[in-house]
Coordinates of C-alpha atoms in Angstrom, one line a residue:
G1 CA 28.4 -12.3 -30.4
G2 CA 26.3 -15.1 -29.3
A3 CA 28.7 -16.8 -27.3
Y4 CA 28.8 -13.8 -24.7
P5 CA 26.1 -13.5 -22.4
Q6 CA 24.1 -10.3 -22.1
L7 CA 24.9 -9.6 -18.6
G8 CA 23.0 -6.7 -16.8
G9 CA 20.4 -6.8 -19.4
G10 CA 21.9 -3.4 -21.1
G11 CA 23.3 -2.3 -24.3
H12 CA 27.0 -2.8 -23.1
V13 CA 27.0 -6.3 -24.9
V14 CA 29.9 -5.4 -27.2
Q15 CA 32.0 -3.8 -24.3
V16 CA 31.3 -6.7 -22.1
A17 CA 32.3 -9.1 -24.8
V18 CA 35.7 -7.3 -25.3
A19 CA 36.5 -7.2 -21.7
E20 CA 35.6 -10.9 -21.4
A21 CA 37.9 -11.6 -24.2
R22 CA 40.5 -9.3 -22.6
W23 CA 40.0 -11.4 -19.5
R24 CA 40.8 -14.8 -21.5
G25 CA 43.9 -13.3 -22.5
P26 CA 45.4 -12.6 -26.2
K27 CA 43.5 -15.6 -27.8
G28 CA 40.4 -14.2 -26.6
M29 CA 41.2 -10.8 -28.6
E30 CA 42.0 -12.3 -31.7
E31 CA 38.3 -13.0 -32.6
F32 CA 37.9 -9.0 -32.7
G33 CA 40.5 -8.8 -35.6
D34 CA 40.7 -5.4 -36.9
D35 CA 37.8 -4.1 -34.6
V36 CA 39.6 -3.6 -31.5
V37 CA 38.2 -0.7 -29.6
E38 CA 40.2 2.3 -27.9
P39 CA 41.4 1.7 -24.5
A40 CA 39.0 4.2 -22.7
D41 CA 36.3 1.8 -24.3
L42 CA 38.1 -1.2 -23.1
A43 CA 37.9 0.4 -19.6
L44 CA 34.5 0.8 -19.7
G45 CA 33.8 -2.6 -20.6
D46 CA 36.1 -3.8 -17.9
G47 CA 33.9 -1.9 -15.5
E48 CA 31.0 -3.6 -16.8
V49 CA 32.2 -6.9 -16.4
A50 CA 33.3 -6.0 -13.1
L51 CA 29.8 -4.7 -11.7
D52 CA 28.2 -7.7 -13.5
A53 CA 30.5 -10.1 -11.9
L54 CA 30.3 -8.5 -8.6
E55 CA 26.5 -7.7 -8.3
E56 CA 25.0 -10.5 -10.5
L57 CA 27.4 -13.3 -10.2
G58 CA 29.2 -12.9 -6.9
D59 CA 32.5 -13.5 -8.8
F60 CA 35.0 -11.9 -6.7
A61 CA 38.0 -12.8 -8.6
R62 CA 36.6 -11.6 -11.9
A63 CA 35.3 -8.4 -10.5
E64 CA 38.7 -7.9 -8.8
L65 CA 40.8 -8.5 -12.1
A66 CA 38.3 -6.4 -14.2
F67 CA 38.5 -3.4 -11.7
E68 CA 42.3 -3.8 -11.8
R69 CA 42.3 -3.9 -15.5
C70 CA 40.3 -0.5 -15.4
L71 CA 42.8 1.2 -13.0
A72 CA 45.6 -0.1 -15.7
V73 CA 44.0 2.0 -18.3
V74 CA 42.9 4.8 -16.2
P75 CA 45.0 4.9 -12.9
G76 CA 43.3 6.7 -9.7
D77 CA 39.7 6.2 -11.5
A78 CA 37.5 6.8 -8.6
S79 CA 34.7 4.6 -9.8
A80 CA 37.1 1.6 -10.3
L81 CA 38.8 2.3 -6.9
D82 CA 35.5 2.2 -5.3
G83 CA 34.4 -0.9 -7.1
L84 CA 37.9 -2.7 -5.9
V85 CA 37.4 -1.7 -2.3
E86 CA 34.0 -2.8 -2.2
T87 CA 34.8 -6.3 -4.2
L88 CA 37.8 -7.0 -1.7
A89 CA 35.8 -6.0 1.3
R90 CA 33.0 -8.4 0.6
A91 CA 35.3 -11.0 -0.4
G92 CA 37.2 -10.8 2.9
D93 CA 40.6 -10.3 1.1
W94 CA 42.1 -8.0 3.8
T95 CA 45.7 -7.7 2.7
K96 CA 44.5 -6.8 -0.8
L97 CA 41.9 -4.4 0.7
V98 CA 44.3 -2.7 2.8
R99 CA 46.6 -2.0 -0.3
A100 CA 43.4 -0.8 -2.4
L101 CA 42.4 1.7 0.6
E102 CA 45.8 3.1 0.6
L103 CA 45.6 3.3 -3.0
R104 CA 42.2 5.2 -2.8
A105 CA 43.5 7.4 0.0
E106 CA 46.4 8.3 -2.2
H107 CA 44.1 9.4 -5.0
A108 CA 41.3 10.9 -2.6
T109 CA 40.5 14.5 -4.0
R110 CA 39.0 15.0 -0.3
E111 CA 41.1 14.9 2.9
D112 CA 38.1 13.4 4.9
R113 CA 37.7 10.8 2.4
A114 CA 41.6 10.0 2.5
R115 CA 41.3 9.9 6.2
A116 CA 38.5 7.4 6.7
D117 CA 40.4 5.1 4.0
L118 CA 43.5 5.2 6.1
V119 CA 41.5 4.8 9.3
D120 CA 40.0 1.8 7.9
V121 CA 43.4 0.6 6.9
A122 CA 44.6 0.8 10.6
R123 CA 41.5 -1.0 11.9
I124 CA 41.7 -3.7 9.2
E125 CA 45.4 -4.2 10.2
A126 CA 44.7 -4.3 13.9
S127 CA 41.5 -6.6 13.9
E128 CA 41.6 -8.4 10.7
I129 CA 45.1 -9.0 9.9
G130 CA 46.4 -9.2 13.6
A131 CA 49.4 -6.7 12.6
P132 CA 49.3 -4.3 15.5
E133 CA 52.7 -2.9 14.9
R134 CA 51.5 -2.1 11.3
A135 CA 48.0 -0.6 12.9
I136 CA 50.2 1.6 15.0
A137 CA 52.2 2.7 12.2
T138 CA 49.3 3.8 10.2
W139 CA 47.5 5.7 13.1
R140 CA 50.6 7.6 13.5
R141 CA 50.4 8.3 9.8
V142 CA 46.9 9.4 10.3
R143 CA 47.9 11.7 13.0
A144 CA 50.9 13.2 11.4
R145 CA 48.9 13.9 8.0
F146 CA 45.4 14.8 9.7
G147 CA 46.3 15.9 13.0
S148 CA 45.6 14.5 16.5
D149 CA 42.4 13.8 17.7
D150 CA 40.3 11.5 20.4
E151 CA 39.7 8.8 17.8
S152 CA 43.5 8.4 16.9
F153 CA 44.6 8.7 20.6
D154 CA 42.0 6.3 21.6
A155 CA 43.0 3.6 19.2
L156 CA 46.7 4.5 19.4
S157 CA 46.5 4.1 23.4
D158 CA 44.8 0.7 23.1
L159 CA 47.3 -0.7 20.6
L160 CA 50.2 0.7 22.6
G161 CA 48.9 -0.6 25.8
A162 CA 48.2 -4.3 24.5
Q163 CA 51.8 -4.0 23.1
G164 CA 53.3 -3.0 26.3
D165 CA 54.8 -0.1 24.8
W166 CA 54.9 2.2 27.9
A167 CA 57.3 4.8 26.1
G168 CA 55.2 5.3 23.0
L169 CA 52.1 5.9 25.4
V170 CA 53.8 8.6 27.2
E171 CA 54.7 10.2 23.9
L172 CA 51.2 10.4 22.9
D173 CA 49.9 13.9 22.9

């Protein structure tokens, strides 16, 4: 232990140490010998490292990696998905954020949450990534899955008009 900082001031030093060792790769895990913990404990440790990296250190790359490791152990974990989305948003990594939002929408237990994530995807594709065709396709997916509404109509109207897609505008309901 003494080589590992006690991030967060909590009692998760062992889990943080294990997750840090995993982050460094197979050589880092060798020091734990026969004391390797269960995968769920590793995921908890990775979650702790992710939160500490994000909140206390501002280390977006380490937080992203740790949240991804959590998801590798527990696919679809809501807390890890939330943390990954927050990390990528704060880092301004729009392409990865789009993938994370789509994954979170896929695993959402509430339809309003899934819709909100897909709407965010469409907005990011249009404004941050500069991919209006992708944004149009995402807005169409939103309408197909959740139904037509004023928000999706307005967004599609603006995007299709900017693209000069008059046939697409005529087809909007």
